[in-house]
């Protein structure tokens, strides 16, 4: 059992998804410790499903959580979380970190669909998400960030999202919000006063031949094609419920194979 110390908690979760040769996906590696617990849930078709369950509060100041995964040739993996992640202030001064790293091999498919990340007042969190894809791999990645709980100001939240296909970056973006962030983060060019922001990255090989058209999806959401077989949806909303609705509608609107 991990115990919080003056240096914060270190926690690592690892997943390997493998084509089982019988039309399904096996999970030869499903390891976790400390505040993060991985649980396999009922599969759907050829897809393996995993739920990330928080066993402790956090991340707090000084903590470092890491999720690592590999989807092997032809395997399909969906990863979600049982509840929102809440970044909180801790006894340890300084930044907390949450790193997500995935690799997806040829004809593999990954859905990374966690619940919202909430930046509570007084917290300081840096989140990085990086996905490396083979040219024939598929991806649906959703990130949702909520600035502050009801009736409170947000903490400082910095995030970086990187997606690479065949070693080439198709997306590499950073956003910092809250106390200490560069001026204008809550202005009309970024969040426009909204408290929830989300991204949806969809990679499908067929987008190479028929790129997704740039589109405005109602109020607060837009779709843009990326360099490569990929599309990015960006949305802002007054709350988490509206943000999820916007991203779900955007995903449903994208062409399918």
PDB file of C-alpha atoms in Angstrom:
ATOM      1  CA  UNK A   1       0.000   0.000   0.000  1.00  0.00           C
ATOM      2  CA  UNK A   2       1.293   3.441  -0.917  1.00  0.00           C
ATOM      3  CA  UNK A   3       1.502   6.003   1.890  1.00  0.00           C
ATOM      4  CA  UNK A   4       1.698   9.732   1.347  1.00  0.00           C
ATOM      5  CA  UNK A   5       5.079  11.118   2.316  1.00  0.00           C
ATOM      6  CA  UNK A   6       6.754  14.490   2.167  1.00  0.00           C
ATOM      7  CA  UNK A   7       7.576  13.818  -1.473  1.00  0.00           C
ATOM      8  CA  UNK A   8       4.007  12.887  -2.461  1.00  0.00           C
ATOM      9  CA  UNK A   9       2.733   9.602  -3.900  1.00  0.00           C
ATOM     10  CA  UNK A  10       4.051   7.842  -6.995  1.00  0.00           C
ATOM     11  CA  UNK A  11       1.559   5.584  -8.752  1.00  0.00           C
ATOM     12  CA  UNK A  12       1.851   3.599 -12.009  1.00  0.00           C
ATOM     13  CA  UNK A  13      -0.856   1.765 -13.958  1.00  0.00           C
ATOM     14  CA  UNK A  14       0.125  -0.430 -16.939  1.00  0.00           C
ATOM     15  CA  UNK A  15      -2.035  -2.070 -19.606  1.00  0.00           C
ATOM     16  CA  UNK A  16      -1.142  -4.317 -22.543  1.00  0.00           C
ATOM     17  CA  UNK A  17      -3.934  -5.344 -24.941  1.00  0.00           C
ATOM     18  CA  UNK A  18      -3.338  -8.257 -27.337  1.00  0.00           C
ATOM     19  CA  UNK A  19      -5.355  -9.905 -30.091  1.00  0.00           C
ATOM     20  CA  UNK A  20      -6.266 -13.308 -28.630  1.00  0.00           C
ATOM     21  CA  UNK A  21      -6.592 -15.028 -32.024  1.00  0.00           C
ATOM     22  CA  UNK A  22     -10.247 -15.917 -31.344  1.00  0.00           C
ATOM     23  CA  UNK A  23     -11.874 -12.656 -32.339  1.00  0.00           C
ATOM     24  CA  UNK A  24     -11.307 -10.954 -28.994  1.00  0.00           C
ATOM     25  CA  UNK A  25      -8.693  -8.988 -27.046  1.00  0.00           C
ATOM     26  CA  UNK A  26      -6.775 -10.302 -24.039  1.00  0.00           C
ATOM     27  CA  UNK A  27      -5.057  -8.268 -21.333  1.00  0.00           C
ATOM     28  CA  UNK A  28      -1.766 -10.025 -20.502  1.00  0.00           C
ATOM     29  CA  UNK A  29      -0.685  -7.006 -18.441  1.00  0.00           C
ATOM     30  CA  UNK A  30      -3.096  -5.179 -16.129  1.00  0.00           C
ATOM     31  CA  UNK A  31      -1.071  -3.759 -13.243  1.00  0.00           C
ATOM     32  CA  UNK A  32      -1.667  -0.846 -10.904  1.00  0.00           C
ATOM     33  CA  UNK A  33      -0.668   0.394  -7.474  1.00  0.00           C
ATOM     34  CA  UNK A  34      -1.360   3.143  -4.988  1.00  0.00           C
ATOM     35  CA  UNK A  35      -4.237   5.530  -5.728  1.00  0.00           C
ATOM     36  CA  UNK A  36      -5.021   3.991  -9.133  1.00  0.00           C
ATOM     37  CA  UNK A  37      -6.648   0.593  -9.618  1.00  0.00           C
ATOM     38  CA  UNK A  38      -7.372  -1.043 -12.989  1.00  0.00           C
ATOM     39  CA  UNK A  39     -10.412  -3.272 -13.338  1.00  0.00           C
ATOM     40  CA  UNK A  40     -11.427  -5.266 -16.385  1.00  0.00           C
ATOM     41  CA  UNK A  41     -15.125  -4.926 -17.201  1.00  0.00           C
ATOM     42  CA  UNK A  42     -17.418  -6.843 -19.528  1.00  0.00           C
ATOM     43  CA  UNK A  43     -16.124  -6.821 -23.110  1.00  0.00           C
ATOM     44  CA  UNK A  44     -18.138  -5.828 -26.157  1.00  0.00           C
ATOM     45  CA  UNK A  45     -17.392  -7.796 -29.315  1.00  0.00           C
ATOM     46  CA  UNK A  46     -13.652  -7.877 -29.960  1.00  0.00           C
ATOM     47  CA  UNK A  47     -12.956  -4.974 -27.597  1.00  0.00           C
ATOM     48  CA  UNK A  48     -11.465  -5.303 -24.111  1.00  0.00           C
ATOM     49  CA  UNK A  49     -12.721  -2.769 -21.589  1.00  0.00           C
ATOM     50  CA  UNK A  50     -10.841  -1.438 -18.573  1.00  0.00           C
ATOM     51  CA  UNK A  51     -11.999   0.907 -15.835  1.00  0.00           C
ATOM     52  CA  UNK A  52      -9.626   3.138 -13.895  1.00  0.00           C
ATOM     53  CA  UNK A  53     -10.786   3.385 -10.289  1.00  0.00           C
ATOM     54  CA  UNK A  54      -9.394   5.938  -7.835  1.00  0.00           C
ATOM     55  CA  UNK A  55      -8.585   4.267  -4.508  1.00  0.00           C
ATOM     56  CA  UNK A  56      -7.491   7.537  -2.827  1.00  0.00           C
ATOM     57  CA  UNK A  57      -8.108  11.243  -3.259  1.00  0.00           C
ATOM     58  CA  UNK A  58      -5.889  13.170  -5.584  1.00  0.00           C
ATOM     59  CA  UNK A  59      -3.672  13.914  -7.243  1.00  0.00           C
ATOM     60  CA  UNK A  60      -2.502  16.215  -4.485  1.00  0.00           C
ATOM     61  CA  UNK A  61       0.490  18.545  -4.493  1.00  0.00           C
ATOM     62  CA  UNK A  62       3.679  16.564  -5.093  1.00  0.00           C
ATOM     63  CA  UNK A  63       1.922  13.429  -6.393  1.00  0.00           C
ATOM     64  CA  UNK A  64       2.889  11.828  -9.713  1.00  0.00           C
ATOM     65  CA  UNK A  65       0.382   9.475 -11.368  1.00  0.00           C
ATOM     66  CA  UNK A  66       1.222   7.638 -14.603  1.00  0.00           C
ATOM     67  CA  UNK A  67      -0.901   5.491 -16.920  1.00  0.00           C
ATOM     68  CA  UNK A  68       0.994   3.519 -19.590  1.00  0.00           C
ATOM     69  CA  UNK A  69      -0.544   1.285 -22.224  1.00  0.00           C
ATOM     70  CA  UNK A  70       0.229  -0.646 -25.386  1.00  0.00           C
ATOM     71  CA  UNK A  71      -2.346  -1.892 -27.865  1.00  0.00           C
ATOM     72  CA  UNK A  72      -0.736  -4.587 -29.979  1.00  0.00           C
ATOM     73  CA  UNK A  73      -1.433  -5.528 -33.601  1.00  0.00           C
ATOM     74  CA  UNK A  74      -5.151  -5.948 -34.244  1.00  0.00           C
ATOM     75  CA  UNK A  75      -6.233  -5.518 -30.599  1.00  0.00           C
ATOM     76  CA  UNK A  76      -9.019  -3.193 -29.446  1.00  0.00           C
ATOM     77  CA  UNK A  77      -9.005  -1.472 -26.053  1.00  0.00           C
ATOM     78  CA  UNK A  78     -11.380   0.947 -24.364  1.00  0.00           C
ATOM     79  CA  UNK A  79     -10.311   2.667 -21.123  1.00  0.00           C
ATOM     80  CA  UNK A  80     -12.629   4.744 -18.959  1.00  0.00           C
ATOM     81  CA  UNK A  81     -12.744   5.898 -15.357  1.00  0.00           C
ATOM     82  CA  UNK A  82     -15.292   5.239 -12.645  1.00  0.00           C
ATOM     83  CA  UNK A  83     -15.522   8.868 -11.515  1.00  0.00           C
ATOM     84  CA  UNK A  84     -14.119  12.307 -12.115  1.00  0.00           C
ATOM     85  CA  UNK A  85     -10.522  12.993 -11.101  1.00  0.00           C
ATOM     86  CA  UNK A  86     -10.234  15.934  -8.692  1.00  0.00           C
ATOM     87  CA  UNK A  87      -6.936  17.785  -8.413  1.00  0.00           C
ATOM     88  CA  UNK A  88      -6.632  19.010  -4.820  1.00  0.00           C
ATOM     89  CA  UNK A  89      -4.125  21.074  -2.823  1.00  0.00           C
ATOM     90  CA  UNK A  90      -1.910  18.989  -0.573  1.00  0.00           C
ATOM     91  CA  UNK A  91       0.428  19.352   2.359  1.00  0.00           C
ATOM     92  CA  UNK A  92       3.352  19.154  -0.058  1.00  0.00           C
ATOM     93  CA  UNK A  93       3.965  22.403  -1.891  1.00  0.00           C
ATOM     94  CA  UNK A  94       4.528  22.248  -5.592  1.00  0.00           C
ATOM     95  CA  UNK A  95       3.052  20.787  -8.730  1.00  0.00           C
ATOM     96  CA  UNK A  96       1.306  17.444  -9.076  1.00  0.00           C
ATOM     97  CA  UNK A  97       1.676  15.484 -12.318  1.00  0.00           C
ATOM     98  CA  UNK A  98      -0.579  13.115 -14.234  1.00  0.00           C
ATOM     99  CA  UNK A  99       0.991  11.492 -17.299  1.00  0.00           C
ATOM    100  CA  UNK A 100      -0.811   9.278 -19.832  1.00  0.00           C
ATOM    101  CA  UNK A 101       1.195   7.338 -22.441  1.00  0.00           C
ATOM    102  CA  UNK A 102      -0.181   4.923 -25.055  1.00  0.00           C
ATOM    103  CA  UNK A 103       1.177   3.131 -28.118  1.00  0.00           C
ATOM    104  CA  UNK A 104      -1.155   1.601 -30.708  1.00  0.00           C
ATOM    105  CA  UNK A 105       0.179  -0.861 -33.293  1.00  0.00           C
ATOM    106  CA  UNK A 106      -1.098  -1.519 -36.807  1.00  0.00           C
ATOM    107  CA  UNK A 107      -4.844  -2.187 -37.082  1.00  0.00           C
ATOM    108  CA  UNK A 108      -5.126  -1.676 -33.327  1.00  0.00           C
ATOM    109  CA  UNK A 109      -7.759   0.589 -31.798  1.00  0.00           C
ATOM    110  CA  UNK A 110      -7.778   2.633 -28.587  1.00  0.00           C
ATOM    111  CA  UNK A 111     -10.600   4.516 -26.928  1.00  0.00           C
ATOM    112  CA  UNK A 112      -9.338   6.694 -24.055  1.00  0.00           C
ATOM    113  CA  UNK A 113     -12.515   8.091 -22.497  1.00  0.00           C
ATOM    114  CA  UNK A 114     -11.990   9.085 -18.855  1.00  0.00           C
ATOM    115  CA  UNK A 115     -14.401  11.172 -16.831  1.00  0.00           C
ATOM    116  CA  UNK A 116     -13.744  14.862 -16.236  1.00  0.00           C
ATOM    117  CA  UNK A 117     -10.670  16.285 -14.555  1.00  0.00           C
ATOM    118  CA  UNK A 118     -11.724  18.921 -12.006  1.00  0.00           C
ATOM    119  CA  UNK A 119      -9.246  21.572 -10.913  1.00  0.00           C
ATOM    120  CA  UNK A 120     -10.158  22.471  -7.315  1.00  0.00           C
ATOM    121  CA  UNK A 121      -9.191  25.793  -5.761  1.00  0.00           C
ATOM    122  CA  UNK A 122      -5.586  25.835  -4.537  1.00  0.00           C
ATOM    123  CA  UNK A 123      -4.458  22.850  -6.617  1.00  0.00           C
ATOM    124  CA  UNK A 124      -1.564  22.874  -9.096  1.00  0.00           C
ATOM    125  CA  UNK A 125      -1.593  20.092 -11.708  1.00  0.00           C
ATOM    126  CA  UNK A 126       0.302  19.424 -14.929  1.00  0.00           C
ATOM    127  CA  UNK A 127      -1.275  16.813 -17.196  1.00  0.00           C
ATOM    128  CA  UNK A 128       0.416  15.321 -20.241  1.00  0.00           C
ATOM    129  CA  UNK A 129      -1.194  12.895 -22.681  1.00  0.00           C
ATOM    130  CA  UNK A 130       0.821  11.334 -25.500  1.00  0.00           C
ATOM    131  CA  UNK A 131      -0.337   8.713 -28.005  1.00  0.00           C
ATOM    132  CA  UNK A 132       1.891   7.075 -30.631  1.00  0.00           C
ATOM    133  CA  UNK A 133      -0.033   5.436 -33.496  1.00  0.00           C
ATOM    134  CA  UNK A 134       0.902   3.166 -36.382  1.00  0.00           C
ATOM    135  CA  UNK A 135      -0.394   4.339 -39.805  1.00  0.00           C
ATOM    136  CA  UNK A 136      -3.348   1.894 -39.733  1.00  0.00           C
ATOM    137  CA  UNK A 137      -4.235   2.394 -36.048  1.00  0.00           C
ATOM    138  CA  UNK A 138      -7.449   3.982 -34.801  1.00  0.00           C
ATOM    139  CA  UNK A 139      -8.044   6.338 -31.902  1.00  0.00           C
ATOM    140  CA  UNK A 140     -10.874   8.063 -30.081  1.00  0.00           C
ATOM    141  CA  UNK A 141      -9.483  10.237 -27.280  1.00  0.00           C
ATOM    142  CA  UNK A 142     -11.573  12.492 -25.063  1.00  0.00           C
ATOM    143  CA  UNK A 143     -10.277  14.970 -22.506  1.00  0.00           C
ATOM    144  CA  UNK A 144     -12.557  17.145 -20.374  1.00  0.00           C
ATOM    145  CA  UNK A 145     -11.378  19.720 -17.863  1.00  0.00           C
ATOM    146  CA  UNK A 146     -13.582  21.602 -15.395  1.00  0.00           C
ATOM    147  CA  UNK A 147     -12.240  24.715 -13.686  1.00  0.00           C
ATOM    148  CA  UNK A 148     -13.293  24.637 -10.067  1.00  0.00           C
ATOM    149  CA  UNK A 149     -16.046  22.854  -8.210  1.00  0.00           C
ATOM    150  CA  UNK A 150     -19.429  24.526  -7.761  1.00  0.00           C
ATOM    151  CA  UNK A 151     -19.029  27.992  -6.289  1.00  0.00           C
ATOM    152  CA  UNK A 152     -15.217  28.046  -6.127  1.00  0.00           C
ATOM    153  CA  UNK A 153     -12.346  29.440  -8.164  1.00  0.00           C
ATOM    154  CA  UNK A 154     -10.124  26.997 -10.080  1.00  0.00           C
ATOM    155  CA  UNK A 155      -6.640  25.891  -9.243  1.00  0.00           C
ATOM    156  CA  UNK A 156      -3.798  26.083 -11.734  1.00  0.00           C
ATOM    157  CA  UNK A 157      -4.184  23.480 -14.500  1.00  0.00           C
ATOM    158  CA  UNK A 158      -1.682  23.021 -17.305  1.00  0.00           C
ATOM    159  CA  UNK A 159      -2.133  20.344 -19.950  1.00  0.00           C
ATOM    160  CA  UNK A 160      -0.308  19.120 -23.031  1.00  0.00           C
ATOM    161  CA  UNK A 161      -1.837  16.762 -25.604  1.00  0.00           C
ATOM    162  CA  UNK A 162       0.338  15.119 -28.262  1.00  0.00           C
ATOM    163  CA  UNK A 163      -0.723  12.647 -30.955  1.00  0.00           C
ATOM    164  CA  UNK A 164       1.774  11.171 -33.403  1.00  0.00           C
ATOM    165  CA  UNK A 165       1.100   8.929 -36.403  1.00  0.00           C
ATOM    166  CA  UNK A 166       4.023   6.956 -37.838  1.00  0.00           C
ATOM    167  CA  UNK A 167       6.360   9.179 -35.842  1.00  0.00           C
ATOM    168  CA  UNK A 168       4.918  12.436 -37.202  1.00  0.00           C
ATOM    169  CA  UNK A 169       3.091  14.837 -34.908  1.00  0.00           C
ATOM    170  CA  UNK A 170      -0.463  15.594 -36.032  1.00  0.00           C
ATOM    171  CA  UNK A 171      -1.348  17.427 -32.820  1.00  0.00           C
ATOM    172  CA  UNK A 172       0.758  19.037 -30.098  1.00  0.00           C
ATOM    173  CA  UNK A 173      -1.078  21.625 -28.050  1.00  0.00           C
ATOM    174  CA  UNK A 174      -0.819  23.127 -24.581  1.00  0.00           C
ATOM    175  CA  UNK A 175      -3.279  25.029 -22.421  1.00  0.00           C
ATOM    176  CA  UNK A 176      -2.789  26.620 -19.000  1.00  0.00           C
ATOM    177  CA  UNK A 177      -5.664  27.974 -16.932  1.00  0.00           C
ATOM    178  CA  UNK A 178      -6.128  29.421 -13.472  1.00  0.00           C
ATOM    179  CA  UNK A 179      -3.805  31.383 -11.156  1.00  0.00           C
ATOM    180  CA  UNK A 180      -0.414  32.029 -12.732  1.00  0.00           C
ATOM    181  CA  UNK A 181      -1.564  31.188 -16.265  1.00  0.00           C
ATOM    182  CA  UNK A 182      -0.669  33.582 -19.103  1.00  0.00           C
ATOM    183  CA  UNK A 183      -3.061  36.491 -19.399  1.00  0.00           C
ATOM    184  CA  UNK A 184      -6.129  36.013 -21.533  1.00  0.00           C
ATOM    185  CA  UNK A 185      -6.766  32.342 -20.763  1.00  0.00           C
ATOM    186  CA  UNK A 186     -10.351  33.167 -19.730  1.00  0.00           C
ATOM    187  CA  UNK A 187     -10.822  35.793 -22.437  1.00  0.00           C
ATOM    188  CA  UNK A 188     -12.785  35.614 -25.709  1.00  0.00           C
ATOM    189  CA  UNK A 189      -9.922  33.976 -27.649  1.00  0.00           C
ATOM    190  CA  UNK A 190      -9.657  30.977 -25.286  1.00  0.00           C
ATOM    191  CA  UNK A 191     -12.387  30.019 -22.800  1.00  0.00           C
ATOM    192  CA  UNK A 192     -14.562  33.115 -23.171  1.00  0.00           C
ATOM    193  CA  UNK A 193     -15.562  32.932 -19.516  1.00  0.00           C
ATOM    194  CA  UNK A 194     -16.612  29.278 -19.639  1.00  0.00           C
ATOM    195  CA  UNK A 195     -15.631  26.844 -16.863  1.00  0.00           C
ATOM    196  CA  UNK A 196     -15.383  23.624 -18.901  1.00  0.00           C
ATOM    197  CA  UNK A 197     -13.165  22.838 -21.888  1.00  0.00           C
ATOM    198  CA  UNK A 198     -12.728  19.611 -23.820  1.00  0.00           C
ATOM    199  CA  UNK A 199     -10.969  18.020 -26.755  1.00  0.00           C
ATOM    200  CA  UNK A 200     -11.870  15.002 -28.835  1.00  0.00           C
ATOM    201  CA  UNK A 201      -9.256  13.505 -31.165  1.00  0.00           C
ATOM    202  CA  UNK A 202     -10.411  10.927 -33.700  1.00  0.00           C
ATOM    203  CA  UNK A 203      -7.960   9.056 -35.928  1.00  0.00           C
ATOM    204  CA  UNK A 204      -9.336   6.808 -38.686  1.00  0.00           C
ATOM    205  CA  UNK A 205      -7.299   5.676 -41.725  1.00  0.00           C
ATOM    206  CA  UNK A 206     -10.175   6.518 -44.089  1.00  0.00           C
ATOM    207  CA  UNK A 207      -9.824  10.202 -43.167  1.00  0.00           C
ATOM    208  CA  UNK A 208      -6.645  10.234 -45.305  1.00  0.00           C
ATOM    209  CA  UNK A 209      -8.712   9.819 -48.491  1.00  0.00           C
ATOM    210  CA  UNK A 210     -11.708  11.839 -47.283  1.00  0.00           C
ATOM    211  CA  UNK A 211     -10.591  14.469 -44.742  1.00  0.00           C
ATOM    212  CA  UNK A 212     -13.123  15.767 -42.267  1.00  0.00           C
ATOM    213  CA  UNK A 213     -14.434  19.201 -43.201  1.00  0.00           C
ATOM    214  CA  UNK A 214     -13.891  22.115 -40.838  1.00  0.00           C
ATOM    215  CA  UNK A 215     -17.237  22.784 -39.172  1.00  0.00           C
ATOM    216  CA  UNK A 216     -18.762  24.864 -36.388  1.00  0.00           C
ATOM    217  CA  UNK A 217     -21.044  22.665 -34.283  1.00  0.00           C
ATOM    218  CA  UNK A 218     -23.572  24.948 -32.672  1.00  0.00           C
ATOM    219  CA  UNK A 219     -22.441  27.265 -29.910  1.00  0.00           C
ATOM    220  CA  UNK A 220     -19.078  26.463 -28.363  1.00  0.00           C
ATOM    221  CA  UNK A 221     -17.761  23.566 -30.480  1.00  0.00           C
ATOM    222  CA  UNK A 222     -15.853  23.167 -33.728  1.00  0.00           C
ATOM    223  CA  UNK A 223     -14.278  20.401 -35.815  1.00  0.00           C
ATOM    224  CA  UNK A 224     -11.022  20.851 -37.733  1.00  0.00           C
ATOM    225  CA  UNK A 225      -9.091  18.338 -39.849  1.00  0.00           C
ATOM    226  CA  UNK A 226      -5.531  17.585 -38.774  1.00  0.00           C
ATOM    227  CA  UNK A 227      -2.526  16.812 -40.962  1.00  0.00           C
ATOM    228  CA  UNK A 228      -3.006  13.083 -41.440  1.00  0.00           C
ATOM    229  CA  UNK A 229      -6.066  10.831 -41.027  1.00  0.00           C
ATOM    230  CA  UNK A 230      -7.293  12.708 -37.962  1.00  0.00           C
ATOM    231  CA  UNK A 231      -9.771  15.297 -36.742  1.00  0.00           C
ATOM    232  CA  UNK A 232      -9.888  17.496 -33.652  1.00  0.00           C
ATOM    233  CA  UNK A 233     -13.033  18.655 -31.888  1.00  0.00           C
ATOM    234  CA  UNK A 234     -12.658  21.516 -29.403  1.00  0.00           C
ATOM    235  CA  UNK A 235     -15.491  22.619 -27.154  1.00  0.00           C
ATOM    236  CA  UNK A 236     -16.116  25.054 -24.319  1.00  0.00           C
ATOM    237  CA  UNK A 237     -19.190  25.099 -22.111  1.00  0.00           C
ATOM    238  CA  UNK A 238     -20.499  26.583 -18.867  1.00  0.00           C
ATOM    239  CA  UNK A 239     -20.488  23.204 -17.114  1.00  0.00           C
ATOM    240  CA  UNK A 240     -19.432  19.560 -17.418  1.00  0.00           C
ATOM    241  CA  UNK A 241     -22.870  18.301 -18.492  1.00  0.00           C
ATOM    242  CA  UNK A 242     -23.104  20.660 -21.434  1.00  0.00           C
ATOM    243  CA  UNK A 243     -19.496  19.933 -22.418  1.00  0.00           C
ATOM    244  CA  UNK A 244     -20.136  16.172 -22.541  1.00  0.00           C
ATOM    245  CA  UNK A 245     -23.225  16.723 -24.652  1.00  0.00           C
ATOM    246  CA  UNK A 246     -21.262  18.820 -27.152  1.00  0.00           C
ATOM    247  CA  UNK A 247     -18.480  16.240 -27.472  1.00  0.00           C
ATOM    248  CA  UNK A 248     -20.916  13.326 -27.814  1.00  0.00           C
ATOM    249  CA  UNK A 249     -22.783  15.156 -30.551  1.00  0.00           C
ATOM    250  CA  UNK A 250     -19.536  15.945 -32.338  1.00  0.00           C
ATOM    251  CA  UNK A 251     -18.375  12.315 -32.233  1.00  0.00           C
ATOM    252  CA  UNK A 252     -21.717  11.123 -33.612  1.00  0.00           C
ATOM    253  CA  UNK A 253     -21.451  13.626 -36.467  1.00  0.00           C
ATOM    254  CA  UNK A 254     -18.091  12.341 -37.759  1.00  0.00           C
ATOM    255  CA  UNK A 255     -18.089   9.934 -40.718  1.00  0.00           C
ATOM    256  CA  UNK A 256     -17.745   6.254 -39.827  1.00  0.00           C
ATOM    257  CA  UNK A 257     -16.235   3.427 -41.823  1.00  0.00           C
TER     258      UNK A 257
END
